[in-house]
DNA sequence: GTCTATATACGGATAGAC
DNA sequence: GTCTATCCGTATATAGAC
């Protein structure tokens, strides 16, 4: 008689399902507002399995946070330190890659910033890439461009704030922007696509302004 | 025999103290992570008094949220709709006023965006000013400037995203920026002061770029 | 109005059957 | 591995003394 699988056989995907669900819930609600029950429901598994596989809400969160951060910074390190591309190339690549990523997962920057605020700056310590940003090839090239054109030298952080502000901020504040502009998600994303081309132009204009 | 006030006379400031404390706690932690005990401690009052005066955590939150939003948008409405100032004037005023406000209360934009995300867009409905932004004098002047100079017309939302990104984003992401730039609060605020002058220059350059 | 003590609800976690 | 039932800490809220 064949095994009809009438009863609970192990689901090989349970662990993965929980992780995917946890990612979604944590990203959208943040650690404090996320409930393990939300995650269990999203994953369509029993609540007890969350603890069985991951020990605790806290441990599961640490895992998701670690993966999210690695993912968020890994692609960027390569662009920032590529010796073969120009400053202008890099600006364009950063705009394109970040915007693509943010269209795919728009909740990530808010999630990261929120958890950095609440869990304190210890979290930032764990970002190897973060500390080295100002020493990257990207910023060396920025300084060269400034010197060459004999422009008043500003703290390079302004440059960093500007490109991040232009790229990331619309996603962080998307709810309000959609409301103000009466935009559907699709239209909003179209605007973001436009910005891939516009931001390099704007950044260039800012660089040599006045 | 004089009244030595040995015992509990009514403190006329209790209500105000709770509100001030609630503001601080809600702004820094958000609704979900804020505990009524945190607020009571911050205000140095008995926990029960919070409910005595404000009914519930939820009601107290609604009050703080309403006041925060009104305050955040009221000054801006005046600037946006002033017929007597030019576009350039307004950009400068917005940068100055917003940055002053954000140096004084840096947690506000993150707080507002976070609660809009979690409490859903109903909250945005309650912003009378928000819906009218694109009809303001500020944006009329923006469109005139574009037409006059025969520049490719973009969705005005780009203009809004840009100025907000440049002004607000550094405050939203301040923890990471301080870390990356190894800045004390004081140094960070100095950079923000610099931006009051820089943002108008940059916005102008962006406006007529390419 | 202010306090202490307590009720009530909720969320994270585990025991133990299957 | 998966489920049900339950425990326990914590957080909001209230009852009632002063």
XYZ file of C-alpha atoms (C1' of nucleotides) in Angstrom:
456
model
C 0.000 0.000 0.000
C 1.468 3.337 -1.084
C 2.221 6.098 1.345
C -0.691 8.488 0.955
C 0.929 11.154 3.105
C -2.157 11.471 5.195
C -0.154 12.940 8.028
C 2.588 15.393 8.832
C 5.653 14.530 6.911
C 8.528 16.941 7.310
C 8.294 19.931 5.018
C 11.783 20.549 3.660
C 10.933 24.168 3.054
C 9.637 25.172 6.454
C 12.832 26.857 7.545
C 13.099 28.794 4.298
C 9.451 29.786 4.446
C 9.895 31.203 7.920
C 12.951 33.169 6.884
C 11.208 34.665 3.883
C 8.209 35.611 5.973
C 10.379 37.063 8.728
C 12.164 39.180 6.163
C 8.907 40.627 4.919
C 7.433 41.263 8.350
C 10.575 42.695 9.915
C 11.228 44.911 6.910
C 7.743 46.364 6.899
C 7.071 46.629 10.648
C 10.464 46.757 12.288
C 11.531 44.578 15.184
C 9.390 46.158 17.909
C 6.081 46.140 16.039
C 6.588 42.746 14.408
C 4.947 39.828 16.226
C 6.109 36.252 15.931
C 2.491 35.420 15.235
C 2.564 37.727 12.193
C 5.565 35.867 10.876
C 4.007 32.467 11.505
C 0.851 33.497 9.698
C 2.742 34.994 6.768
C 4.777 31.780 6.482
C 1.671 29.654 7.025
C 3.365 27.582 9.661
C 2.718 26.854 13.275
C 4.008 29.413 15.720
C 6.019 26.870 17.671
C 8.086 26.056 14.604
C 9.586 29.503 14.645
C 11.227 28.783 17.963
C 12.027 25.237 16.953
C 14.059 26.409 13.967
C 15.405 29.756 15.092
C 15.331 29.708 18.887
C 13.773 33.094 19.442
C 12.374 36.178 17.787
C 15.581 37.998 18.667
C 17.844 35.392 17.030
C 15.696 35.282 13.927
C 15.866 39.042 13.751
C 19.655 39.092 14.066
C 19.853 36.680 11.177
C 17.569 38.710 8.940
C 19.346 41.919 9.853
C 22.743 40.443 9.071
C 21.616 39.142 5.698
C 19.859 42.377 4.809
C 22.889 44.485 5.603
C 25.334 42.245 3.755
C 23.129 42.242 0.730
C 22.608 45.980 0.856
C 26.287 46.821 1.019
C 27.961 44.090 -0.967
C 27.107 45.282 -4.463
C 27.995 48.812 -3.556
C 31.488 48.100 -2.299
C 32.408 46.836 -5.749
C 31.162 49.983 -7.480
C 32.753 52.357 -4.974
C 36.178 50.799 -5.323
C 36.352 50.009 -9.013
C 39.600 51.524 -10.346
C 38.521 51.155 -13.964
C 35.498 53.461 -13.951
C 35.374 57.261 -13.792
C 33.579 59.372 -11.212
C 30.766 60.016 -13.672
C 30.462 56.312 -14.431
C 30.200 55.541 -10.739
C 27.510 58.098 -10.078
C 25.502 56.594 -12.884
C 26.078 53.038 -11.690
C 25.147 53.901 -8.118
C 21.932 55.581 -9.201
C 20.991 52.670 -11.428
C 21.861 49.847 -9.091
C 20.405 51.432 -5.979
C 17.187 52.417 -7.676
C 16.766 48.940 -9.122
C 17.301 47.471 -5.687
C 14.936 49.929 -4.068
C 12.178 49.329 -6.573
C 12.494 45.624 -5.806
C 12.642 46.082 -2.021
C 11.571 49.613 -1.115
C 11.265 48.965 2.615
C 14.936 48.212 3.156
C 16.401 51.671 3.773
C 13.719 52.627 6.245
C 14.131 49.316 7.984
C 17.891 49.698 8.287
C 17.754 53.291 9.478
C 15.036 52.514 11.976
C 16.877 49.625 13.524
C 20.104 51.608 13.639
C 18.248 54.301 15.544
C 16.659 51.953 18.048
C 19.357 49.328 18.516
C 21.884 52.081 18.851
C 25.007 52.671 16.848
C 26.552 49.313 17.755
C 24.824 48.068 14.664
C 26.780 50.472 12.528
C 30.028 49.087 13.876
C 29.184 45.836 12.176
C 29.231 47.457 8.787
C 32.771 47.030 7.544
C 31.988 48.888 4.373
C 30.456 51.881 6.127
C 33.624 52.968 7.887
C 35.665 52.794 4.709
C 33.368 54.756 2.427
C 35.280 58.033 2.625
C 38.509 56.195 1.753
C 37.024 54.548 -1.317
C 38.173 55.166 -4.879
C 34.871 56.963 -5.404
C 35.805 59.677 -2.926
C 39.403 59.874 -4.142
C 38.045 60.618 -7.573
C 35.632 63.136 -6.129
C 38.486 65.024 -4.472
C 40.544 64.951 -7.654
C 37.672 66.438 -9.609
C 37.334 69.205 -7.048
C 41.047 70.033 -7.111
C 41.284 69.979 -10.875
C 38.479 72.494 -11.242
C 39.677 74.680 -8.370
C 36.296 74.556 -6.701
C 35.819 75.496 -3.077
C 36.493 72.323 -1.148
C 33.587 71.041 0.890
C 33.434 68.233 3.366
C 32.992 65.127 1.159
C 30.107 64.116 3.386
C 28.023 66.715 1.579
C 28.609 64.811 -1.618
C 27.588 61.566 0.066
C 24.496 63.122 1.618
C 23.477 64.575 -1.720
C 23.662 61.420 -3.758
C 21.976 59.400 -1.020
C 19.349 62.062 -0.505
C 18.493 62.125 -4.185
C 18.501 58.347 -4.590
C 17.162 56.998 -1.319
C 14.915 59.671 0.135
C 11.999 59.285 -2.288
C 11.703 55.640 -1.256
C 11.861 56.442 2.430
C 9.096 58.974 2.025
C 7.182 57.211 -0.709
C 3.808 57.094 1.065
C 3.652 60.852 1.374
C 4.932 61.421 -2.143
C 2.372 59.067 -3.635
C -0.326 60.924 -1.773
C 0.900 64.379 -2.743
C 1.290 63.414 -6.373
C -1.745 61.107 -6.477
C 0.443 58.324 -7.833
C -0.142 54.595 -8.110
C 2.808 52.344 -7.320
C 3.427 51.882 -11.015
C 3.616 55.620 -11.685
C 5.853 56.097 -8.690
C 8.242 53.481 -9.999
C 8.258 55.161 -13.398
C 9.400 58.375 -11.747
C 12.154 56.453 -10.025
C 13.216 55.008 -13.350
C 13.460 58.541 -14.709
C 15.715 59.451 -11.818
C 18.303 56.911 -12.912
C 19.143 59.224 -15.795
C 18.440 62.521 -14.035
C 20.500 62.064 -10.897
C 23.837 61.802 -12.753
C 23.006 65.029 -14.584
C 21.994 66.779 -11.377
C 24.996 65.523 -9.431
C 27.287 66.804 -12.144
C 25.614 70.211 -12.105
C 25.876 70.403 -8.330
C 29.514 69.427 -8.419
C 30.458 72.418 -10.476
C 27.844 74.861 -9.200
C 28.520 78.551 -8.694
C -0.170 77.258 61.431
C 1.007 77.654 57.829
C 0.338 75.050 55.179
C 3.598 73.151 54.911
C 2.428 71.237 51.870
C 3.388 68.000 53.481
C 1.096 66.119 51.195
C -0.022 65.812 47.616
C -1.456 69.071 46.438
C -2.435 69.176 42.805
C 0.456 69.892 40.507
C -0.868 72.329 37.902
C 1.807 71.212 35.499
C 1.239 67.492 35.548
C -0.719 67.424 32.327
C 1.867 69.540 30.531
C 4.728 67.450 31.885
C 3.137 64.279 30.573
C 2.596 65.803 27.162
C 6.176 66.990 26.918
C 7.470 63.603 27.981
C 5.151 61.795 25.605
C 6.405 63.952 22.771
C 9.999 63.026 23.508
C 9.361 59.315 23.948
C 7.043 58.917 20.966
C 9.353 60.904 18.723
C 12.409 58.858 19.598
C 10.873 55.380 19.855
C 7.704 55.495 17.800
C 4.333 54.309 19.010
C 4.983 50.578 19.073
C 8.258 50.664 20.973
C 7.226 53.418 23.369
C 5.936 52.218 26.745
C 3.613 54.223 28.951
C 6.105 53.516 31.743
C 8.822 55.276 29.739
C 6.612 58.311 29.460
C 5.675 58.282 33.148
C 9.322 58.032 34.134
C 10.408 60.755 31.740
C 7.676 63.012 33.113
C 8.416 61.921 36.689
C 4.810 61.221 37.410
C 2.841 58.191 38.483
C 1.857 55.852 35.713
C -1.830 56.031 36.587
C -1.886 59.763 35.957
C -1.280 59.200 32.285
C -4.598 57.446 31.953
C -6.265 59.883 34.321
C -5.403 62.817 32.098
C -5.334 61.309 28.634
C -7.450 58.180 28.804
C -5.096 55.833 27.011
C -1.736 55.490 25.327
C -3.513 55.532 21.985
C -5.353 58.804 22.703
C -2.217 60.450 24.007
C -0.437 59.371 20.865
C -3.125 60.769 18.600
C -2.799 64.093 20.370
C 0.986 64.218 20.045
C 0.804 63.149 16.425
C -1.734 65.818 15.603
C 0.304 68.552 17.256
C 3.538 67.382 15.664
C 2.044 67.372 12.194
C 0.373 70.766 12.549
C 3.568 72.270 13.805
C 5.626 70.638 11.077
C 3.467 71.909 8.258
C 2.175 75.233 9.502
C 5.341 77.283 9.025
C 5.850 75.761 5.635
C 2.444 76.619 4.258
C 3.229 80.290 4.732
C 6.505 80.066 2.843
C 5.104 77.958 0.031
C 2.248 80.359 -0.642
C 3.893 83.735 -0.135
C 3.155 85.816 -3.260
C 5.804 88.402 -2.411
C 8.907 86.217 -2.578
C 10.658 84.737 -5.610
C 11.362 81.082 -6.276
C 14.974 81.582 -5.239
C 13.894 83.309 -2.026
C 11.607 80.429 -1.188
C 14.231 77.772 -1.736
C 16.507 79.655 0.594
C 13.785 80.138 3.208
C 12.756 76.506 3.079
C 16.327 75.333 3.536
C 16.895 77.706 6.438
C 13.646 77.137 8.276
C 13.588 73.389 7.851
C 17.191 72.963 8.867
C 16.694 75.135 11.946
C 13.686 73.093 12.897
C 15.493 69.818 12.254
C 18.517 70.808 14.295
C 16.143 71.596 17.161
C 14.091 68.412 16.769
C 15.939 65.968 14.518
C 13.700 63.010 15.297
C 10.572 64.498 13.792
C 10.832 63.470 10.131
C 11.697 59.888 10.968
C 8.862 59.787 13.463
C 6.330 61.120 10.981
C 7.418 58.848 8.153
C 7.478 55.823 10.404
C 4.004 56.360 11.738
C 2.664 57.080 8.264
C 4.091 53.741 7.187
C 2.643 51.767 10.061
C -0.652 53.526 10.673
C -1.303 53.481 6.979
C -1.979 56.348 4.614
C -5.128 57.451 6.478
C -2.778 59.615 8.442
C -1.752 61.470 5.310
C -5.374 62.328 4.605
C -5.331 64.437 7.718
C -2.685 66.700 6.283
C -4.584 69.509 4.614
C -1.361 71.134 3.487
C 0.040 67.972 1.940
C -2.603 67.633 -0.753
C -2.234 71.244 -1.823
C 1.536 71.372 -2.150
C 1.652 70.965 -5.915
C -0.879 73.805 -6.273
C 1.128 76.198 -4.119
C 2.668 79.442 -5.360
C 6.031 77.742 -4.952
C 5.241 75.223 -7.657
C 3.591 77.793 -9.905
C 6.826 79.736 -9.795
C 8.784 76.576 -10.451
C 6.780 75.896 -13.592
C 7.183 79.481 -14.782
C 10.930 79.246 -14.365
C 10.973 76.060 -16.394
C 8.880 77.537 -19.200
C 10.843 80.741 -19.366
C 14.104 78.926 -19.815
C 12.685 76.369 -22.250
C 13.954 73.480 -20.179
C 12.607 69.972 -20.612
C 9.609 69.776 -18.361
C 9.804 67.188 -15.646
C 7.203 66.054 -13.199
C 7.334 68.708 -10.447
C 7.523 65.897 -7.920
C 11.180 65.524 -8.881
C 11.739 69.070 -7.718
C 9.963 68.326 -4.435
C 11.874 65.087 -3.914
C 15.148 66.852 -4.582
C 14.743 69.679 -2.136
C 13.364 67.372 0.518
C 16.071 64.819 -0.129
C 18.798 67.403 0.242
C 17.289 69.023 3.325
C 15.693 66.181 5.249
C 17.605 63.047 4.384
C 20.790 63.822 6.341
C 18.711 64.067 9.509
C 16.863 60.861 8.825
C 20.134 59.038 8.325
C 22.188 61.000 10.829
C 23.394 58.034 12.873
C 25.068 56.439 9.903
C 26.489 59.720 8.636
C 27.982 60.572 12.009
C 29.601 57.169 12.075
C 30.923 57.337 8.526
C 32.311 60.831 9.015
C 33.327 60.301 12.641
C 31.340 63.364 13.643
C 30.179 64.593 17.027
C 26.690 66.080 17.196
C 28.170 69.548 17.168
C 30.151 68.904 13.977
C 27.144 67.322 12.354
C 25.065 70.392 13.105
C 27.802 72.614 11.659
C 27.559 70.678 8.409
C 23.812 71.184 8.429
C 24.336 74.914 8.942
C 26.594 74.904 5.880
C 23.842 73.286 3.897
C 21.521 76.238 4.469
C 23.690 78.197 2.052
C 24.675 75.309 -0.211
C 21.276 73.841 -0.967
C 19.966 76.989 -2.706
C 23.078 77.001 -4.899
C 22.720 73.328 -5.684
C 18.999 73.550 -6.361
C 19.601 76.385 -8.763
C 22.290 74.424 -10.576
C 20.034 71.382 -10.818
C 17.187 73.473 -12.111
C 19.117 74.575 -15.157
C 21.290 71.502 -15.603
C 22.201 70.138 -19.021
C -5.226 64.681 41.897
C -2.186 61.268 43.272
C -0.963 56.985 44.901
C -0.899 51.446 45.483
C -2.590 47.340 44.173
C -4.571 44.661 40.864
C -7.178 43.208 36.773
C -6.747 42.105 32.031
C -4.680 41.413 27.635
C -1.072 40.307 24.783
C 3.135 38.364 23.012
C 7.130 35.223 23.331
C 8.316 30.889 24.529
C 8.058 25.838 25.920
C 6.073 21.140 27.370
C 4.485 17.251 25.712
C 1.323 14.558 22.578
C 1.480 12.803 18.081
C 8.946 17.967 12.590
C 4.558 19.560 13.675
C 0.760 20.387 16.489
C -2.172 21.956 20.894
C -2.267 23.744 25.141
C -0.321 26.461 28.385
C 2.983 29.166 30.968
C 4.994 33.470 32.133
C 6.714 37.982 31.694
C 5.460 42.466 30.425
C 2.404 46.415 29.255
C -1.910 48.846 29.398
C -5.508 50.091 32.071
C -8.544 50.580 36.184
C -10.363 50.223 41.143
C -10.236 52.208 45.180
C -7.683 54.213 49.241
C -5.947 58.606 50.594
